[in-house]
Short mmCIF file of C-alpha atoms in Angstrom, two decimals:
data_model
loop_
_atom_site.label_atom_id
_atom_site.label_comp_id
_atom_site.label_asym_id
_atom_site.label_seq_id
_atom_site.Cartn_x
_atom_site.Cartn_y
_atom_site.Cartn_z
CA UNK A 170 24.69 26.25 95.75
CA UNK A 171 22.30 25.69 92.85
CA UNK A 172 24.36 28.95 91.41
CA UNK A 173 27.36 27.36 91.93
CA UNK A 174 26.35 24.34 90.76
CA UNK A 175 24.63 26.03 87.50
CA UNK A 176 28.22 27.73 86.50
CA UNK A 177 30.28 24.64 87.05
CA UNK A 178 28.02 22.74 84.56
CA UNK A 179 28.39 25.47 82.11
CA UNK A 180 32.32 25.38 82.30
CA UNK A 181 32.03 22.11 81.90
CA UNK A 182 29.83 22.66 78.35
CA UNK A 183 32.87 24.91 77.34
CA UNK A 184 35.90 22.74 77.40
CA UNK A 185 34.19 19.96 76.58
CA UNK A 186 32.95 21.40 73.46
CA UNK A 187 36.11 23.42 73.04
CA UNK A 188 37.88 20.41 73.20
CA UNK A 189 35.85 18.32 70.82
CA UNK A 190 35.91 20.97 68.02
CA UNK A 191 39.66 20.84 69.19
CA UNK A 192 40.40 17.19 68.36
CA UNK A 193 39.03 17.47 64.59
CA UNK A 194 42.14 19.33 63.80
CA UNK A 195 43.44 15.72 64.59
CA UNK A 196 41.00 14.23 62.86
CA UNK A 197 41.12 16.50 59.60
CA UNK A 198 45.05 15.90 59.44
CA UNK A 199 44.37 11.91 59.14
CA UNK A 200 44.89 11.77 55.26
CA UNK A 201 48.61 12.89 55.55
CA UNK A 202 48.76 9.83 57.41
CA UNK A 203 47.57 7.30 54.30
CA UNK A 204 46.75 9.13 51.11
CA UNK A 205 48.78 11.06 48.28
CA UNK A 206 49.31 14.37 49.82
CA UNK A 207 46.57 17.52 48.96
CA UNK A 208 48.07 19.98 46.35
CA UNK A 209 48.14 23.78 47.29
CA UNK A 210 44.80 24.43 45.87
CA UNK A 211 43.07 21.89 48.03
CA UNK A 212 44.47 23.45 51.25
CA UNK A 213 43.42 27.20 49.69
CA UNK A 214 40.12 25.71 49.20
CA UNK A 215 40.15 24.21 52.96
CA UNK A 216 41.43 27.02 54.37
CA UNK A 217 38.76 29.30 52.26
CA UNK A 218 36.32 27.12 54.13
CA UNK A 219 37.59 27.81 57.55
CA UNK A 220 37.44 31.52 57.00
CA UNK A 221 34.10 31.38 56.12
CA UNK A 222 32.70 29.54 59.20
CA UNK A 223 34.67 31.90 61.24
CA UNK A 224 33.35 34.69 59.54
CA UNK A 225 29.62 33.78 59.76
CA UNK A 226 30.57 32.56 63.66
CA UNK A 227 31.65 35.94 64.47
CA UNK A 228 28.28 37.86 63.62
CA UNK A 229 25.59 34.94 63.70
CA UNK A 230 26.97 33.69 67.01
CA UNK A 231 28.48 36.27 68.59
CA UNK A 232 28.00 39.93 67.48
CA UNK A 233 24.48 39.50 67.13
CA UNK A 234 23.74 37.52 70.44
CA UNK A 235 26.50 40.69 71.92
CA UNK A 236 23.97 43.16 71.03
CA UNK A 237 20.79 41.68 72.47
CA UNK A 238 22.56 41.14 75.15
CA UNK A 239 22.96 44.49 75.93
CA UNK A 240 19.76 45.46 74.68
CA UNK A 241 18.19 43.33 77.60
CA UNK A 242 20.51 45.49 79.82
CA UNK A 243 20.86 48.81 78.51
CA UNK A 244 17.93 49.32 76.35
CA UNK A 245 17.49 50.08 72.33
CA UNK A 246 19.85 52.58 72.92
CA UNK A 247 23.56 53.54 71.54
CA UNK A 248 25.01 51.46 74.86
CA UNK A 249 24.56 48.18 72.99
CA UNK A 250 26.31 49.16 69.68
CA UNK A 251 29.01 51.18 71.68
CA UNK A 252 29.98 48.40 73.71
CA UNK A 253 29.64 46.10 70.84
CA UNK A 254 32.24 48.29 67.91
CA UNK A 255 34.67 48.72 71.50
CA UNK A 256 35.08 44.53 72.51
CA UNK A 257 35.25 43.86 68.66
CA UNK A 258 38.53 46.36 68.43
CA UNK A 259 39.40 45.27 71.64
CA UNK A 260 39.59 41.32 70.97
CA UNK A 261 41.52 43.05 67.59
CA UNK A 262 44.09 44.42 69.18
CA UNK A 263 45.21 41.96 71.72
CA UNK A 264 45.26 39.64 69.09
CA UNK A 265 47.10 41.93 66.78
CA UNK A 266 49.80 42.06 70.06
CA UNK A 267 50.15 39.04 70.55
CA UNK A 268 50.94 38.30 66.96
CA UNK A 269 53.59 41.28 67.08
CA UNK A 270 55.03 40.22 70.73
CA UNK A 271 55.38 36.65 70.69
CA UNK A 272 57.95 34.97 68.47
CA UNK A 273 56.29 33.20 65.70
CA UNK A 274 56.42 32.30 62.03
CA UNK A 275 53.89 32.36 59.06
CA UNK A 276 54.24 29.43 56.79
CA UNK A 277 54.92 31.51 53.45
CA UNK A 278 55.93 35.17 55.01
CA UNK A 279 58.79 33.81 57.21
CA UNK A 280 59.99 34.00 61.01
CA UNK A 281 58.44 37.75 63.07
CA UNK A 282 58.51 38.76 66.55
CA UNK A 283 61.69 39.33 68.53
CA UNK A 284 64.11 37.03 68.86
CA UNK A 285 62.69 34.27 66.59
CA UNK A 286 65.79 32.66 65.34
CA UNK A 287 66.65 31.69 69.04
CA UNK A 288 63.95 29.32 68.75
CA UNK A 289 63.61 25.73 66.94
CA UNK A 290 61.21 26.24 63.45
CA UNK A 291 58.67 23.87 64.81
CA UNK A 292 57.99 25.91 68.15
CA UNK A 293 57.45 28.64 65.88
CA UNK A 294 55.01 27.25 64.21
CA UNK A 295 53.31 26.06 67.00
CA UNK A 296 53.15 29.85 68.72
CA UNK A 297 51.73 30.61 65.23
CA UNK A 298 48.68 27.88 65.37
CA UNK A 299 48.33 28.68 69.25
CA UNK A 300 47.76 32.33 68.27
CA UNK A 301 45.48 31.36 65.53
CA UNK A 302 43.22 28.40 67.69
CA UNK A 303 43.10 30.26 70.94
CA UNK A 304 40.09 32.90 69.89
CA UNK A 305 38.06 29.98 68.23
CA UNK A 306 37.88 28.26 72.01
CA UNK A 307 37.54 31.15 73.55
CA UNK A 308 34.65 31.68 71.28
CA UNK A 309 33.16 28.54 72.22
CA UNK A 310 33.82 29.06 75.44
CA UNK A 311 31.72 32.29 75.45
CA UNK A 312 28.50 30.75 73.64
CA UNK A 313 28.23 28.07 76.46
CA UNK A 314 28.55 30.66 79.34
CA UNK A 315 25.87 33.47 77.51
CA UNK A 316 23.12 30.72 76.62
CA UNK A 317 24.44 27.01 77.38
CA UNK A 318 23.91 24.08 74.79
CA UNK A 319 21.21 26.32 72.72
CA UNK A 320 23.68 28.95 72.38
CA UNK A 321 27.14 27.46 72.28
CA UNK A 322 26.30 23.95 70.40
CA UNK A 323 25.72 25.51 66.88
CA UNK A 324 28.98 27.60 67.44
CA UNK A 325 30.69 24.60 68.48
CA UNK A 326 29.97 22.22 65.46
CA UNK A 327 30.88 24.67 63.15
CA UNK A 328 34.48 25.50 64.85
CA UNK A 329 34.89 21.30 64.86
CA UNK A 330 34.11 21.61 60.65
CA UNK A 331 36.24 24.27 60.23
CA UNK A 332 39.15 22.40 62.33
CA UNK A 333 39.08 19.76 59.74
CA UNK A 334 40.29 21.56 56.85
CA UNK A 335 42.54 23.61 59.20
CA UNK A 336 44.18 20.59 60.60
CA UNK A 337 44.76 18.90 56.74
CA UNK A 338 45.99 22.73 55.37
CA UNK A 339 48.67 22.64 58.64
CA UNK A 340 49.58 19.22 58.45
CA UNK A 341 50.17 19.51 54.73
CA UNK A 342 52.16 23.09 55.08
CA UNK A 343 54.37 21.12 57.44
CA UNK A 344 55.12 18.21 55.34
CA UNK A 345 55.52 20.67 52.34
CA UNK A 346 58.97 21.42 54.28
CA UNK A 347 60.19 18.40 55.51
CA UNK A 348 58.51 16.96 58.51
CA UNK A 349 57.62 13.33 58.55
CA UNK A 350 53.68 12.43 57.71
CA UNK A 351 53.75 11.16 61.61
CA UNK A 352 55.30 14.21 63.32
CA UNK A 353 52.76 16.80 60.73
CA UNK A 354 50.04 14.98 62.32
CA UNK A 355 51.07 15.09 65.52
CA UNK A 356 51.63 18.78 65.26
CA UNK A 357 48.39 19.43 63.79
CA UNK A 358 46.61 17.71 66.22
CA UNK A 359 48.52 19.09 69.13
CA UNK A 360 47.46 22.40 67.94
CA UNK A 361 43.72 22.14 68.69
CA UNK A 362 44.66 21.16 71.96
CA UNK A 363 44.90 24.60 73.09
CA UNK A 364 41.14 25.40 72.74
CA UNK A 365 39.93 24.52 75.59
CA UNK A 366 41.98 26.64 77.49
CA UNK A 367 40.64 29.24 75.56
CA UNK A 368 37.04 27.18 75.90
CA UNK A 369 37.32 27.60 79.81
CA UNK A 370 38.65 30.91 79.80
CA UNK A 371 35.50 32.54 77.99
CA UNK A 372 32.92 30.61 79.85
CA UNK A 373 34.45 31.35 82.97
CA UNK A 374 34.22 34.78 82.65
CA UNK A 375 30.88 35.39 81.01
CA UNK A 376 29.59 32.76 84.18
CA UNK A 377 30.85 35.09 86.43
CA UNK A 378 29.35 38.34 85.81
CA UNK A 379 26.46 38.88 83.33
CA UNK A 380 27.54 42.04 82.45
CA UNK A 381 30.71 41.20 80.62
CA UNK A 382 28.67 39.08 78.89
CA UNK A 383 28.37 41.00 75.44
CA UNK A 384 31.83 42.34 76.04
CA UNK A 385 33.36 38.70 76.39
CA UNK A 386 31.07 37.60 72.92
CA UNK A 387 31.86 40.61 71.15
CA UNK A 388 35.73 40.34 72.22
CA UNK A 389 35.64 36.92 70.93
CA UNK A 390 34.48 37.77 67.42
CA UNK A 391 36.86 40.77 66.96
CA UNK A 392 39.85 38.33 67.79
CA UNK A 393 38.28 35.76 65.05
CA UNK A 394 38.38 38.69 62.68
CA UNK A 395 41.69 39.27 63.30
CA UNK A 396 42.31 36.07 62.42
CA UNK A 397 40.56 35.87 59.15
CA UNK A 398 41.98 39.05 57.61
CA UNK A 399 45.51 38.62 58.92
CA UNK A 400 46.50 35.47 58.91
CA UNK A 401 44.36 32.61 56.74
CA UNK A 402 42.80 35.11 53.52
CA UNK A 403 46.17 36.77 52.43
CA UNK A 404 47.59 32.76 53.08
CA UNK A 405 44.91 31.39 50.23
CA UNK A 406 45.42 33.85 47.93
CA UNK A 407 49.06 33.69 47.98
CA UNK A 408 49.39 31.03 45.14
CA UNK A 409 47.07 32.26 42.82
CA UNK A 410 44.27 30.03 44.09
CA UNK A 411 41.71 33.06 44.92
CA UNK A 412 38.89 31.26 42.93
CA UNK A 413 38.94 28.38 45.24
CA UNK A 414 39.64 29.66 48.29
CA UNK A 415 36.57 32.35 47.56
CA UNK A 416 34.40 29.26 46.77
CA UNK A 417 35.58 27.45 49.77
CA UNK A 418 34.58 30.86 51.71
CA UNK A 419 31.46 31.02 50.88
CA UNK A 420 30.29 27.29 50.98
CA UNK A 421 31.42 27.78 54.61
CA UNK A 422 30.04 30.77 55.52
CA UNK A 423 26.34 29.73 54.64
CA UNK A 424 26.96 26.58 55.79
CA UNK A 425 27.61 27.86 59.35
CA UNK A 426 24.72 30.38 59.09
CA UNK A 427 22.46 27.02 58.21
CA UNK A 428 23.72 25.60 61.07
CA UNK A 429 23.14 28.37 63.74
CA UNK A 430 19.82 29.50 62.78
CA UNK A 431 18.31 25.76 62.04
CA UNK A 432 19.98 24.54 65.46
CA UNK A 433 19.89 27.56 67.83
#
């Protein structure tokens, strides 16, 4: 019972946070809403930032905590590196087929996937975001299964900074071709909505069974990866604004590495 009890209070940790980090996509998309509207190399900068949280998430927060993990388990041995390189590819590739099976559409590359024109442009850009949000609360979602607050709190500020910019870049991209300042927002915000499903997927597992544990942080981090090198770096260097978006990169990358090792 105390088990039980233990595992429903770390689900709980998961959406919750997954959530909260969700809802600053909302709250980074507020100037649409009442100022002059961000020029391209803002959002490159933004979405520079973004990448670099996500990039110092992946191995501060997850890769690293993977392979102790299996250390404890399996012992200094090639177990914990093996296991670590296969749920990083792993949480690569079902990302990578998702993003080739479901119809969706980049904001600068144009509409992919089978039978994309069937559906309305703004669904497609939703499927996009979805694809994009989904590992970050699945992430978080991990962090507070494996180790709780002390493990999944540092993970879970940073995703909430990094949703800020993300939401502004999104809600900008959509007003760049033609949606209202009210229905960008909306969008944007709706968008980090779909973390916690991801949140309560990750912790649930992990709760369940300690040994998926540095599979499920691992997997996590290879489908962030994905993420970064597919999707938002080729998107800020698109319009000639690599300076920024490499400065925005690294401003975020130490500033989640500050954060995880000064608050886990």
């Amino acid at each position: 019972m105390a088990q039980g009890g233990f595992t429903g209070r770390l689900l709980t940790m998961g959406v919750l946070a997954s959530l909260t980090a969700g809802l600053m996509t909302a709250v980074g998309a507020l100037p649409v809403l009442f100022t002059k509207t961000p020029d391209r190399g803002v959002r490159d900068l933004a979405l520079g930032f973004a990448a670099g949280v996500m990039l110092a998430a992946s191995f501060f927060s997850l890769i690293i905590p993977s392979l102790e993990a299996s250390e404890l388990r399996y012992g200094g041995s090639v177990v914990p590196a093996a296991i670590a390189c296969a749920a990083i590819l792993l949480g690569i590739g079902t990302v990578a087929l998702l993003n080739e099976l479901l119809p969706h559409e980049h904001f600068e590359q144009g509409r992919e996937g089978p039978e994309a024109a069937s559906l309305r442009r703004i669904w497609l850009f939703i499927i996009a975001i979805t694809i994009h949000n989904l590992p970050e609360g699945l992430a978080v979602g991990v962090a507070f299964g494996a180790g709780g607050s002390e493990g999944g709190m540092p993970l879970a500020i940073g995703i909430g900074l990094q949703n800020a910019p993300e939401g502004l870049a999104v809600a900008v991209s959509l007003l760049s071709v033609g949606y209202s300042r009210w229905r960008s927002w909306t969008i944007a915000a709706l968008t980090g909505l779909v973390e916690p499903l991801g949140g309560l997927l990750g912790a649930g597992v992990v709760s369940m069974s300690q040994a998926l544990l540095p599979w499920g942080l691992a997997f996590a981090a290879g489908a962030m990866l994905y993420v970064i090198s597919h999707e938002i770096i080729p998107e800020t260097h698109r319009s000639g604004h690599q300076k920024k978006a490499t400065l925005g990169l690294s401003i975020g990358l130490v500033l989640m590495l500050f954060l995880d090792v000064s608050l886990g």
